[in-house]
């Protein structure tokens, strides 16, 4: 593996899921693998699970870990090519990345959607700079359009919880929120589910369809109860409008998941990437109930990261 920004960077999804589950059984099986090498974790946005799971995963592999909270601790960065830097920005992103090239064997970056310019976000205005200027492998810790380490953890979690000899039905359902949220998790989950052997559908209100570049031919249902019928896994997540970018069209129906809504499922397991706004996106009764596998999902973030870092290190050794 030369980089990790999307499911297309994975040669064999089932193999990396298998590897992650093996790592979960023995997380310290490759403690010498990263010896003498450094990973730089660059955070342009807030993080809890991604930050901690990435640090644990890297340490389990013996990597030296440098963590930079770039939005708070670094110079104000300029991202525009050809910019005349006579304002508030102090350092151009390509200069910062060139320095990271000198210090790190792997660069991992977290850079959310700006939610202001649809063009900038769709074109990954920040992540693309890292991919352009980095001379070492780049890993996405979430970008404007995708969250691949989360999606791999989701695939691991579904695999762990499915033992029946049939395809599980997986539903990605939109949930309410108090402010506009990016589509990255929804986009990414949709991409990865299309590579899994599952029956996958998306449920969201009118006006909240995701980008077809990610959902492709996946069935989208605008009636939540209809979509939830016979589901085995229900993934709860909010996102704002893609067509009317970052808008929040009015939704009159109640889309918060409750136990009553789960009654039409096959006793479905409930997933969420966290953080979650309780009793807005997801009711306490579901969040804390026996169907919730949300904390298992969160723990699997360690093993998704560790499997990816291990594969990247293999690529470094083969150069």
PDB file of C-alpha atoms in Angstrom:
ATOM      1  CA  UNK A   1       0.000   0.000   0.000  1.00  0.00           C
ATOM      2  CA  UNK A   2       1.484   3.322  -1.121  1.00  0.00           C
ATOM      3  CA  UNK A   3      -1.123   5.651   0.405  1.00  0.00           C
ATOM      4  CA  UNK A   4      -4.504   5.463   2.145  1.00  0.00           C
ATOM      5  CA  UNK A   5      -7.160   8.030   1.329  1.00  0.00           C
ATOM      6  CA  UNK A   6     -10.036   5.878  -0.011  1.00  0.00           C
ATOM      7  CA  UNK A   7     -11.174   2.278  -0.407  1.00  0.00           C
ATOM      8  CA  UNK A   8      -9.561   2.276  -3.871  1.00  0.00           C
ATOM      9  CA  UNK A   9      -6.156   2.293  -2.148  1.00  0.00           C
ATOM     10  CA  UNK A  10      -6.891  -1.152  -0.659  1.00  0.00           C
ATOM     11  CA  UNK A  11      -5.916  -4.092  -2.865  1.00  0.00           C
ATOM     12  CA  UNK A  12      -8.111  -6.636  -1.073  1.00  0.00           C
ATOM     13  CA  UNK A  13     -10.695  -5.444   1.450  1.00  0.00           C
ATOM     14  CA  UNK A  14     -11.366  -8.861   2.966  1.00  0.00           C
ATOM     15  CA  UNK A  15      -7.659  -9.431   3.492  1.00  0.00           C
ATOM     16  CA  UNK A  16      -7.122  -6.173   5.356  1.00  0.00           C
ATOM     17  CA  UNK A  17     -10.225  -6.866   7.506  1.00  0.00           C
ATOM     18  CA  UNK A  18      -8.760 -10.281   8.297  1.00  0.00           C
ATOM     19  CA  UNK A  19      -5.422  -8.671   9.142  1.00  0.00           C
ATOM     20  CA  UNK A  20      -7.096  -6.139  11.448  1.00  0.00           C
ATOM     21  CA  UNK A  21      -8.932  -8.911  13.308  1.00  0.00           C
ATOM     22  CA  UNK A  22      -5.659 -10.807  13.732  1.00  0.00           C
ATOM     23  CA  UNK A  23      -4.056  -7.644  15.092  1.00  0.00           C
ATOM     24  CA  UNK A  24      -6.971  -7.272  17.508  1.00  0.00           C
ATOM     25  CA  UNK A  25      -6.165 -10.724  18.929  1.00  0.00           C
ATOM     26  CA  UNK A  26      -2.518  -9.737  19.431  1.00  0.00           C
ATOM     27  CA  UNK A  27      -1.946  -5.959  19.083  1.00  0.00           C
ATOM     28  CA  UNK A  28       1.749  -6.232  20.009  1.00  0.00           C
ATOM     29  CA  UNK A  29       2.662  -8.819  17.393  1.00  0.00           C
ATOM     30  CA  UNK A  30       4.680  -6.338  15.281  1.00  0.00           C
ATOM     31  CA  UNK A  31       6.311  -4.057  17.832  1.00  0.00           C
ATOM     32  CA  UNK A  32       9.589  -3.917  15.874  1.00  0.00           C
ATOM     33  CA  UNK A  33       8.024  -3.216  12.491  1.00  0.00           C
ATOM     34  CA  UNK A  34       8.133   0.573  12.750  1.00  0.00           C
ATOM     35  CA  UNK A  35      11.400   0.802  14.654  1.00  0.00           C
ATOM     36  CA  UNK A  36      13.487   3.727  13.443  1.00  0.00           C
ATOM     37  CA  UNK A  37      10.612   5.241  11.470  1.00  0.00           C
ATOM     38  CA  UNK A  38       8.421   8.255  12.250  1.00  0.00           C
ATOM     39  CA  UNK A  39       4.781   9.010  11.534  1.00  0.00           C
ATOM     40  CA  UNK A  40       3.580  12.602  11.624  1.00  0.00           C
ATOM     41  CA  UNK A  41      -0.060  13.021  12.677  1.00  0.00           C
ATOM     42  CA  UNK A  42      -1.206  16.436  11.468  1.00  0.00           C
ATOM     43  CA  UNK A  43      -4.539  17.682  12.843  1.00  0.00           C
ATOM     44  CA  UNK A  44      -6.146  20.705  11.252  1.00  0.00           C
ATOM     45  CA  UNK A  45      -9.392  19.867  13.099  1.00  0.00           C
ATOM     46  CA  UNK A  46     -10.573  18.488  16.416  1.00  0.00           C
ATOM     47  CA  UNK A  47     -10.268  14.806  17.201  1.00  0.00           C
ATOM     48  CA  UNK A  48     -10.690  12.262  19.984  1.00  0.00           C
ATOM     49  CA  UNK A  49     -10.966   8.716  18.549  1.00  0.00           C
ATOM     50  CA  UNK A  50      -8.861   9.378  15.450  1.00  0.00           C
ATOM     51  CA  UNK A  51      -6.070  11.002  17.443  1.00  0.00           C
ATOM     52  CA  UNK A  52      -5.901   8.426  20.228  1.00  0.00           C
ATOM     53  CA  UNK A  53      -6.454   5.344  18.082  1.00  0.00           C
ATOM     54  CA  UNK A  54      -3.788   6.482  15.607  1.00  0.00           C
ATOM     55  CA  UNK A  55      -1.297   7.105  18.384  1.00  0.00           C
ATOM     56  CA  UNK A  56      -1.975   3.715  19.988  1.00  0.00           C
ATOM     57  CA  UNK A  57      -1.771   1.932  16.633  1.00  0.00           C
ATOM     58  CA  UNK A  58       1.520   3.617  15.751  1.00  0.00           C
ATOM     59  CA  UNK A  59       3.023   2.875  19.157  1.00  0.00           C
ATOM     60  CA  UNK A  60       1.941  -0.767  18.895  1.00  0.00           C
ATOM     61  CA  UNK A  61       4.053  -0.957  15.736  1.00  0.00           C
ATOM     62  CA  UNK A  62       7.084   0.696  17.351  1.00  0.00           C
ATOM     63  CA  UNK A  63       6.749   3.888  15.319  1.00  0.00           C
ATOM     64  CA  UNK A  64       7.958   7.227  16.641  1.00  0.00           C
ATOM     65  CA  UNK A  65       4.882   9.462  16.758  1.00  0.00           C
ATOM     66  CA  UNK A  66       4.889  13.213  16.138  1.00  0.00           C
ATOM     67  CA  UNK A  67       1.508  14.876  16.697  1.00  0.00           C
ATOM     68  CA  UNK A  68       0.947  18.409  15.417  1.00  0.00           C
ATOM     69  CA  UNK A  69      -2.236  20.308  16.263  1.00  0.00           C
ATOM     70  CA  UNK A  70      -1.671  22.486  13.244  1.00  0.00           C
ATOM     71  CA  UNK A  71      -4.732  24.691  13.675  1.00  0.00           C
ATOM     72  CA  UNK A  72      -3.604  25.756  17.166  1.00  0.00           C
ATOM     73  CA  UNK A  73       0.157  25.221  17.357  1.00  0.00           C
ATOM     74  CA  UNK A  74       1.555  25.892  13.884  1.00  0.00           C
ATOM     75  CA  UNK A  75       1.917  29.106  11.919  1.00  0.00           C
ATOM     76  CA  UNK A  76      -1.181  30.286  10.068  1.00  0.00           C
ATOM     77  CA  UNK A  77      -1.081  28.303   6.822  1.00  0.00           C
ATOM     78  CA  UNK A  78      -1.639  29.572   3.300  1.00  0.00           C
ATOM     79  CA  UNK A  79      -3.177  27.058   0.864  1.00  0.00           C
ATOM     80  CA  UNK A  80      -3.602  29.084  -2.344  1.00  0.00           C
ATOM     81  CA  UNK A  81      -1.039  28.641  -5.118  1.00  0.00           C
ATOM     82  CA  UNK A  82       0.591  31.920  -6.146  1.00  0.00           C
ATOM     83  CA  UNK A  83      -0.665  33.733  -3.051  1.00  0.00           C
ATOM     84  CA  UNK A  84       0.915  37.059  -2.139  1.00  0.00           C
ATOM     85  CA  UNK A  85       1.355  36.412   1.568  1.00  0.00           C
ATOM     86  CA  UNK A  86       1.016  39.926   2.911  1.00  0.00           C
ATOM     87  CA  UNK A  87      -1.892  39.119   5.248  1.00  0.00           C
ATOM     88  CA  UNK A  88      -2.489  36.825   8.228  1.00  0.00           C
ATOM     89  CA  UNK A  89      -0.912  33.673   6.768  1.00  0.00           C
ATOM     90  CA  UNK A  90       2.722  33.057   7.671  1.00  0.00           C
ATOM     91  CA  UNK A  91       3.708  29.737   6.092  1.00  0.00           C
ATOM     92  CA  UNK A  92       2.639  28.165   2.811  1.00  0.00           C
ATOM     93  CA  UNK A  93       1.322  24.613   3.004  1.00  0.00           C
ATOM     94  CA  UNK A  94       3.828  23.334   0.448  1.00  0.00           C
ATOM     95  CA  UNK A  95       6.704  24.613   2.606  1.00  0.00           C
ATOM     96  CA  UNK A  96       5.210  22.996   5.703  1.00  0.00           C
ATOM     97  CA  UNK A  97       4.774  19.703   3.858  1.00  0.00           C
ATOM     98  CA  UNK A  98       8.342  19.828   2.553  1.00  0.00           C
ATOM     99  CA  UNK A  99       9.563  20.139   6.144  1.00  0.00           C
ATOM    100  CA  UNK A 100       7.354  17.200   7.155  1.00  0.00           C
ATOM    101  CA  UNK A 101       9.004  15.244   4.328  1.00  0.00           C
ATOM    102  CA  UNK A 102      12.328  15.772   6.083  1.00  0.00           C
ATOM    103  CA  UNK A 103      11.058  14.675   9.484  1.00  0.00           C
ATOM    104  CA  UNK A 104       8.588  11.869   8.724  1.00  0.00           C
ATOM    105  CA  UNK A 105       8.443   8.542   6.912  1.00  0.00           C
ATOM    106  CA  UNK A 106       4.628   8.698   6.837  1.00  0.00           C
ATOM    107  CA  UNK A 107       2.314  11.735   6.979  1.00  0.00           C
ATOM    108  CA  UNK A 108      -1.268  11.356   8.243  1.00  0.00           C
ATOM    109  CA  UNK A 109      -3.549  14.378   8.038  1.00  0.00           C
ATOM    110  CA  UNK A 110      -7.032  15.320   9.271  1.00  0.00           C
ATOM    111  CA  UNK A 111      -8.680  18.164   7.343  1.00  0.00           C
ATOM    112  CA  UNK A 112     -12.437  18.641   7.442  1.00  0.00           C
ATOM    113  CA  UNK A 113     -14.632  20.165   4.777  1.00  0.00           C
ATOM    114  CA  UNK A 114     -14.722  23.953   4.971  1.00  0.00           C
ATOM    115  CA  UNK A 115     -18.494  23.834   4.221  1.00  0.00           C
ATOM    116  CA  UNK A 116     -18.253  27.148   2.376  1.00  0.00           C
ATOM    117  CA  UNK A 117     -17.114  26.264  -1.134  1.00  0.00           C
ATOM    118  CA  UNK A 118     -18.578  23.123  -2.669  1.00  0.00           C
ATOM    119  CA  UNK A 119     -15.866  23.160  -5.332  1.00  0.00           C
ATOM    120  CA  UNK A 120     -13.045  23.374  -2.788  1.00  0.00           C
ATOM    121  CA  UNK A 121     -14.464  20.550  -0.689  1.00  0.00           C
ATOM    122  CA  UNK A 122     -15.288  18.225  -3.592  1.00  0.00           C
ATOM    123  CA  UNK A 123     -11.794  18.779  -4.985  1.00  0.00           C
ATOM    124  CA  UNK A 124     -10.186  18.161  -1.564  1.00  0.00           C
ATOM    125  CA  UNK A 125      -8.400  21.507  -1.534  1.00  0.00           C
ATOM    126  CA  UNK A 126      -6.279  20.596   1.518  1.00  0.00           C
ATOM    127  CA  UNK A 127      -5.719  16.843   1.221  1.00  0.00           C
ATOM    128  CA  UNK A 128      -4.784  17.286  -2.439  1.00  0.00           C
ATOM    129  CA  UNK A 129      -1.949  19.605  -1.370  1.00  0.00           C
ATOM    130  CA  UNK A 130      -0.532  16.864   0.839  1.00  0.00           C
ATOM    131  CA  UNK A 131      -0.824  14.313  -1.946  1.00  0.00           C
ATOM    132  CA  UNK A 132       0.831  16.725  -4.381  1.00  0.00           C
ATOM    133  CA  UNK A 133       3.765  17.824  -2.247  1.00  0.00           C
ATOM    134  CA  UNK A 134       4.446  14.870   0.052  1.00  0.00           C
ATOM    135  CA  UNK A 135       7.358  12.618  -0.865  1.00  0.00           C
ATOM    136  CA  UNK A 136       6.275   9.998   1.674  1.00  0.00           C
ATOM    137  CA  UNK A 137       3.007   7.996   1.955  1.00  0.00           C
ATOM    138  CA  UNK A 138      -0.050  10.050   2.905  1.00  0.00           C
ATOM    139  CA  UNK A 139      -2.854   8.695   5.102  1.00  0.00           C
ATOM    140  CA  UNK A 140      -6.209  10.425   5.473  1.00  0.00           C
ATOM    141  CA  UNK A 141      -7.416  10.790   9.061  1.00  0.00           C
ATOM    142  CA  UNK A 142     -10.611  12.264   7.548  1.00  0.00           C
ATOM    143  CA  UNK A 143     -10.867  14.717   4.713  1.00  0.00           C
ATOM    144  CA  UNK A 144     -13.510  16.921   3.134  1.00  0.00           C
ATOM    145  CA  UNK A 145     -15.212  14.003   1.366  1.00  0.00           C
ATOM    146  CA  UNK A 146     -14.135  10.760   3.097  1.00  0.00           C
ATOM    147  CA  UNK A 147     -13.225   9.131   6.423  1.00  0.00           C
ATOM    148  CA  UNK A 148     -11.540   5.875   5.325  1.00  0.00           C
ATOM    149  CA  UNK A 149     -10.090   4.721   8.661  1.00  0.00           C
ATOM    150  CA  UNK A 150     -13.549   5.016  10.186  1.00  0.00           C
ATOM    151  CA  UNK A 151     -15.062   3.089   7.289  1.00  0.00           C
ATOM    152  CA  UNK A 152     -12.514   0.287   7.638  1.00  0.00           C
ATOM    153  CA  UNK A 153     -13.333   0.070  11.359  1.00  0.00           C
ATOM    154  CA  UNK A 154     -17.021  -0.117  10.389  1.00  0.00           C
ATOM    155  CA  UNK A 155     -16.311  -3.021   8.018  1.00  0.00           C
ATOM    156  CA  UNK A 156     -14.359  -4.793  10.771  1.00  0.00           C
ATOM    157  CA  UNK A 157     -17.251  -4.292  13.216  1.00  0.00           C
ATOM    158  CA  UNK A 158     -19.871  -5.633  10.803  1.00  0.00           C
ATOM    159  CA  UNK A 159     -17.684  -8.646  10.021  1.00  0.00           C
ATOM    160  CA  UNK A 160     -17.252  -9.417  13.732  1.00  0.00           C
ATOM    161  CA  UNK A 161     -20.988  -9.260  14.367  1.00  0.00           C
ATOM    162  CA  UNK A 162     -22.260 -11.307  11.437  1.00  0.00           C
ATOM    163  CA  UNK A 163     -22.338 -15.119  11.581  1.00  0.00           C
ATOM    164  CA  UNK A 164     -25.386 -16.027   9.480  1.00  0.00           C
ATOM    165  CA  UNK A 165     -25.043 -17.657   6.066  1.00  0.00           C
ATOM    166  CA  UNK A 166     -26.690 -14.832   4.127  1.00  0.00           C
ATOM    167  CA  UNK A 167     -25.998 -11.258   3.173  1.00  0.00           C
ATOM    168  CA  UNK A 168     -26.782  -8.846   6.011  1.00  0.00           C
ATOM    169  CA  UNK A 169     -28.956  -5.845   5.268  1.00  0.00           C
ATOM    170  CA  UNK A 170     -27.107  -2.669   6.201  1.00  0.00           C
ATOM    171  CA  UNK A 171     -28.943   0.657   6.386  1.00  0.00           C
ATOM    172  CA  UNK A 172     -27.236   4.032   6.556  1.00  0.00           C
ATOM    173  CA  UNK A 173     -29.843   6.356   8.014  1.00  0.00           C
ATOM    174  CA  UNK A 174     -29.706  10.131   8.208  1.00  0.00           C
ATOM    175  CA  UNK A 175     -30.268  11.666  11.635  1.00  0.00           C
ATOM    176  CA  UNK A 176     -31.143  15.183  12.804  1.00  0.00           C
ATOM    177  CA  UNK A 177     -28.528  17.689  13.968  1.00  0.00           C
ATOM    178  CA  UNK A 178     -28.408  21.277  15.169  1.00  0.00           C
ATOM    179  CA  UNK A 179     -25.913  22.501  12.573  1.00  0.00           C
ATOM    180  CA  UNK A 180     -24.638  21.633   9.071  1.00  0.00           C
ATOM    181  CA  UNK A 181     -22.394  18.546   9.101  1.00  0.00           C
ATOM    182  CA  UNK A 182     -20.149  17.392   6.250  1.00  0.00           C
ATOM    183  CA  UNK A 183     -20.936  14.322   4.154  1.00  0.00           C
ATOM    184  CA  UNK A 184     -17.529  12.647   4.660  1.00  0.00           C
ATOM    185  CA  UNK A 185     -18.606   9.755   6.902  1.00  0.00           C
ATOM    186  CA  UNK A 186     -21.722   9.033   4.859  1.00  0.00           C
ATOM    187  CA  UNK A 187     -19.830   9.199   1.556  1.00  0.00           C
ATOM    188  CA  UNK A 188     -17.091   6.964   2.819  1.00  0.00           C
ATOM    189  CA  UNK A 189     -19.382   4.374   4.405  1.00  0.00           C
ATOM    190  CA  UNK A 190     -21.364   4.189   1.151  1.00  0.00           C
ATOM    191  CA  UNK A 191     -18.195   3.553  -0.857  1.00  0.00           C
ATOM    192  CA  UNK A 192     -16.911   0.844   1.463  1.00  0.00           C
ATOM    193  CA  UNK A 193     -20.272  -0.946   1.774  1.00  0.00           C
ATOM    194  CA  UNK A 194     -20.339  -1.319  -2.001  1.00  0.00           C
ATOM    195  CA  UNK A 195     -17.141  -3.346  -1.668  1.00  0.00           C
ATOM    196  CA  UNK A 196     -18.647  -5.569   1.048  1.00  0.00           C
ATOM    197  CA  UNK A 197     -20.942  -8.540   0.485  1.00  0.00           C
ATOM    198  CA  UNK A 198     -24.003  -6.836   1.974  1.00  0.00           C
ATOM    199  CA  UNK A 199     -27.439  -5.622   0.958  1.00  0.00           C
ATOM    200  CA  UNK A 200     -26.949  -1.878   1.409  1.00  0.00           C
ATOM    201  CA  UNK A 201     -29.523   0.917   1.339  1.00  0.00           C
ATOM    202  CA  UNK A 202     -29.492   4.573   2.367  1.00  0.00           C
ATOM    203  CA  UNK A 203     -32.349   6.336   4.134  1.00  0.00           C
ATOM    204  CA  UNK A 204     -32.548  10.112   4.170  1.00  0.00           C
ATOM    205  CA  UNK A 205     -35.163  12.867   3.822  1.00  0.00           C
ATOM    206  CA  UNK A 206     -35.802  14.642   0.544  1.00  0.00           C
ATOM    207  CA  UNK A 207     -33.073  17.220  -0.082  1.00  0.00           C
ATOM    208  CA  UNK A 208     -30.374  15.221   1.715  1.00  0.00           C
ATOM    209  CA  UNK A 209     -29.187  12.815  -0.982  1.00  0.00           C
ATOM    210  CA  UNK A 210     -25.442  12.251  -0.908  1.00  0.00           C
ATOM    211  CA  UNK A 211     -23.121  12.831  -3.866  1.00  0.00           C
ATOM    212  CA  UNK A 212     -23.822  10.205  -6.549  1.00  0.00           C
ATOM    213  CA  UNK A 213     -20.084   9.919  -7.120  1.00  0.00           C
ATOM    214  CA  UNK A 214     -20.040   8.021  -3.821  1.00  0.00           C
ATOM    215  CA  UNK A 215     -23.444   6.359  -3.690  1.00  0.00           C
ATOM    216  CA  UNK A 216     -23.538   5.377  -7.386  1.00  0.00           C
ATOM    217  CA  UNK A 217     -26.450   2.923  -7.845  1.00  0.00           C
ATOM    218  CA  UNK A 218     -27.175   2.335  -4.145  1.00  0.00           C
ATOM    219  CA  UNK A 219     -30.901   2.426  -3.403  1.00  0.00           C
ATOM    220  CA  UNK A 220     -31.930   5.614  -1.580  1.00  0.00           C
ATOM    221  CA  UNK A 221     -35.224   5.538   0.328  1.00  0.00           C
ATOM    222  CA  UNK A 222     -36.861   8.683   1.668  1.00  0.00           C
ATOM    223  CA  UNK A 223     -39.075   6.815   4.132  1.00  0.00           C
ATOM    224  CA  UNK A 224     -37.092   5.743   7.198  1.00  0.00           C
ATOM    225  CA  UNK A 225     -39.475   3.008   8.366  1.00  0.00           C
ATOM    226  CA  UNK A 226     -39.515   1.433   4.909  1.00  0.00           C
ATOM    227  CA  UNK A 227     -35.712   1.463   4.756  1.00  0.00           C
ATOM    228  CA  UNK A 228     -35.297  -0.005   8.251  1.00  0.00           C
ATOM    229  CA  UNK A 229     -37.544  -3.008   7.572  1.00  0.00           C
ATOM    230  CA  UNK A 230     -35.592  -6.267   8.091  1.00  0.00           C
ATOM    231  CA  UNK A 231     -32.286  -4.435   8.654  1.00  0.00           C
ATOM    232  CA  UNK A 232     -29.465  -6.308  10.400  1.00  0.00           C
ATOM    233  CA  UNK A 233     -27.251  -3.250  10.933  1.00  0.00           C
ATOM    234  CA  UNK A 234     -28.322   0.384  11.200  1.00  0.00           C
ATOM    235  CA  UNK A 235     -25.663   3.064  10.861  1.00  0.00           C
ATOM    236  CA  UNK A 236     -26.855   6.424  12.192  1.00  0.00           C
ATOM    237  CA  UNK A 237     -25.238   9.616  10.871  1.00  0.00           C
ATOM    238  CA  UNK A 238     -26.157  13.192  10.075  1.00  0.00           C
ATOM    239  CA  UNK A 239     -25.095  15.158   7.016  1.00  0.00           C
ATOM    240  CA  UNK A 240     -26.180  18.393   5.411  1.00  0.00           C
ATOM    241  CA  UNK A 241     -27.446  18.833   1.867  1.00  0.00           C
ATOM    242  CA  UNK A 242     -25.055  18.140  -0.980  1.00  0.00           C
ATOM    243  CA  UNK A 243     -27.117  19.611  -3.815  1.00  0.00           C
ATOM    244  CA  UNK A 244     -27.887  22.811  -1.885  1.00  0.00           C
ATOM    245  CA  UNK A 245     -24.429  22.644  -0.407  1.00  0.00           C
ATOM    246  CA  UNK A 246     -24.217  22.773   3.417  1.00  0.00           C
ATOM    247  CA  UNK A 247     -27.887  23.754   3.698  1.00  0.00           C
ATOM    248  CA  UNK A 248     -30.322  22.135   6.126  1.00  0.00           C
ATOM    249  CA  UNK A 249     -33.680  21.760   4.336  1.00  0.00           C
ATOM    250  CA  UNK A 250     -36.628  21.510   6.707  1.00  0.00           C
ATOM    251  CA  UNK A 251     -37.525  17.978   7.772  1.00  0.00           C
ATOM    252  CA  UNK A 252     -40.987  17.585   9.288  1.00  0.00           C
ATOM    253  CA  UNK A 253     -40.720  13.885  10.147  1.00  0.00           C
ATOM    254  CA  UNK A 254     -38.899  12.653  13.255  1.00  0.00           C
ATOM    255  CA  UNK A 255     -35.769  10.822  12.044  1.00  0.00           C
ATOM    256  CA  UNK A 256     -34.138  10.207  15.444  1.00  0.00           C
ATOM    257  CA  UNK A 257     -33.659   6.464  15.936  1.00  0.00           C
ATOM    258  CA  UNK A 258     -35.637   4.899  18.790  1.00  0.00           C
ATOM    259  CA  UNK A 259     -36.351   1.371  19.983  1.00  0.00           C
ATOM    260  CA  UNK A 260     -39.832   1.635  18.486  1.00  0.00           C
ATOM    261  CA  UNK A 261     -38.293   2.271  15.059  1.00  0.00           C
ATOM    262  CA  UNK A 262     -35.936  -0.677  15.538  1.00  0.00           C
ATOM    263  CA  UNK A 263     -38.935  -2.974  16.019  1.00  0.00           C
ATOM    264  CA  UNK A 264     -39.267  -3.434  12.233  1.00  0.00           C
ATOM    265  CA  UNK A 265     -35.649  -4.636  11.912  1.00  0.00           C
ATOM    266  CA  UNK A 266     -34.070  -8.047  12.452  1.00  0.00           C
ATOM    267  CA  UNK A 267     -33.048  -6.975  15.948  1.00  0.00           C
ATOM    268  CA  UNK A 268     -30.515  -4.763  14.189  1.00  0.00           C
ATOM    269  CA  UNK A 269     -27.175  -3.783  15.644  1.00  0.00           C
ATOM    270  CA  UNK A 270     -26.807   0.006  15.846  1.00  0.00           C
ATOM    271  CA  UNK A 271     -23.682   1.879  14.785  1.00  0.00           C
ATOM    272  CA  UNK A 272     -22.482   5.481  14.970  1.00  0.00           C
ATOM    273  CA  UNK A 273     -19.005   6.909  14.393  1.00  0.00           C
ATOM    274  CA  UNK A 274     -19.158   9.298  17.402  1.00  0.00           C
ATOM    275  CA  UNK A 275     -19.302  11.960  18.683  1.00  0.00           C
ATOM    276  CA  UNK A 276     -23.077  11.762  18.964  1.00  0.00           C
ATOM    277  CA  UNK A 277     -25.592  14.347  20.147  1.00  0.00           C
ATOM    278  CA  UNK A 278     -27.739  12.216  22.414  1.00  0.00           C
ATOM    279  CA  UNK A 279     -31.482  12.575  22.070  1.00  0.00           C
ATOM    280  CA  UNK A 280     -30.995  14.582  18.895  1.00  0.00           C
ATOM    281  CA  UNK A 281     -29.338  12.085  16.527  1.00  0.00           C
ATOM    282  CA  UNK A 282     -29.854   9.002  18.637  1.00  0.00           C
ATOM    283  CA  UNK A 283     -32.003   8.307  21.694  1.00  0.00           C
ATOM    284  CA  UNK A 284     -30.450   7.295  25.008  1.00  0.00           C
ATOM    285  CA  UNK A 285     -32.453   4.061  24.951  1.00  0.00           C
ATOM    286  CA  UNK A 286     -30.765   2.999  21.709  1.00  0.00           C
ATOM    287  CA  UNK A 287     -27.341   4.422  22.483  1.00  0.00           C
ATOM    288  CA  UNK A 288     -27.161   2.597  25.819  1.00  0.00           C
ATOM    289  CA  UNK A 289     -29.217  -0.413  24.758  1.00  0.00           C
ATOM    290  CA  UNK A 290     -28.207  -3.988  24.058  1.00  0.00           C
ATOM    291  CA  UNK A 291     -28.330  -3.452  20.292  1.00  0.00           C
ATOM    292  CA  UNK A 292     -25.642  -0.774  20.369  1.00  0.00           C
ATOM    293  CA  UNK A 293     -22.176  -1.775  19.109  1.00  0.00           C
ATOM    294  CA  UNK A 294     -20.980   1.815  18.983  1.00  0.00           C
ATOM    295  CA  UNK A 295     -18.184   1.438  21.539  1.00  0.00           C
ATOM    296  CA  UNK A 296     -16.989  -1.739  19.827  1.00  0.00           C
ATOM    297  CA  UNK A 297     -16.817   0.343  16.656  1.00  0.00           C
ATOM    298  CA  UNK A 298     -14.744   2.957  18.493  1.00  0.00           C
ATOM    299  CA  UNK A 299     -12.303   0.332  19.799  1.00  0.00           C
ATOM    300  CA  UNK A 300     -11.893  -1.060  16.293  1.00  0.00           C
ATOM    301  CA  UNK A 301     -10.533   2.306  15.196  1.00  0.00           C
ATOM    302  CA  UNK A 302      -7.236   1.168  16.753  1.00  0.00           C
ATOM    303  CA  UNK A 303      -7.085  -1.954  14.640  1.00  0.00           C
ATOM    304  CA  UNK A 304      -8.159  -0.318  11.404  1.00  0.00           C
ATOM    305  CA  UNK A 305      -5.367   2.223  11.841  1.00  0.00           C
ATOM    306  CA  UNK A 306      -2.833  -0.407  12.853  1.00  0.00           C
ATOM    307  CA  UNK A 307      -3.638  -2.613   9.859  1.00  0.00           C
ATOM    308  CA  UNK A 308      -3.219   0.354   7.501  1.00  0.00           C
ATOM    309  CA  UNK A 309      -0.004   1.576   9.137  1.00  0.00           C
ATOM    310  CA  UNK A 310       1.396  -1.953   8.953  1.00  0.00           C
ATOM    311  CA  UNK A 311       0.591  -2.177   5.233  1.00  0.00           C
ATOM    312  CA  UNK A 312       2.161   1.231   4.605  1.00  0.00           C
ATOM    313  CA  UNK A 313       5.315   0.130   6.428  1.00  0.00           C
ATOM    314  CA  UNK A 314       5.463  -2.961   4.211  1.00  0.00           C
ATOM    315  CA  UNK A 315       5.371  -0.617   1.225  1.00  0.00           C
ATOM    316  CA  UNK A 316       8.221   1.456   2.669  1.00  0.00           C
ATOM    317  CA  UNK A 317      10.351  -1.645   3.126  1.00  0.00           C
ATOM    318  CA  UNK A 318       9.760  -2.716  -0.468  1.00  0.00           C
ATOM    319  CA  UNK A 319      10.955   0.557  -1.977  1.00  0.00           C
TER     320      UNK A 319
END
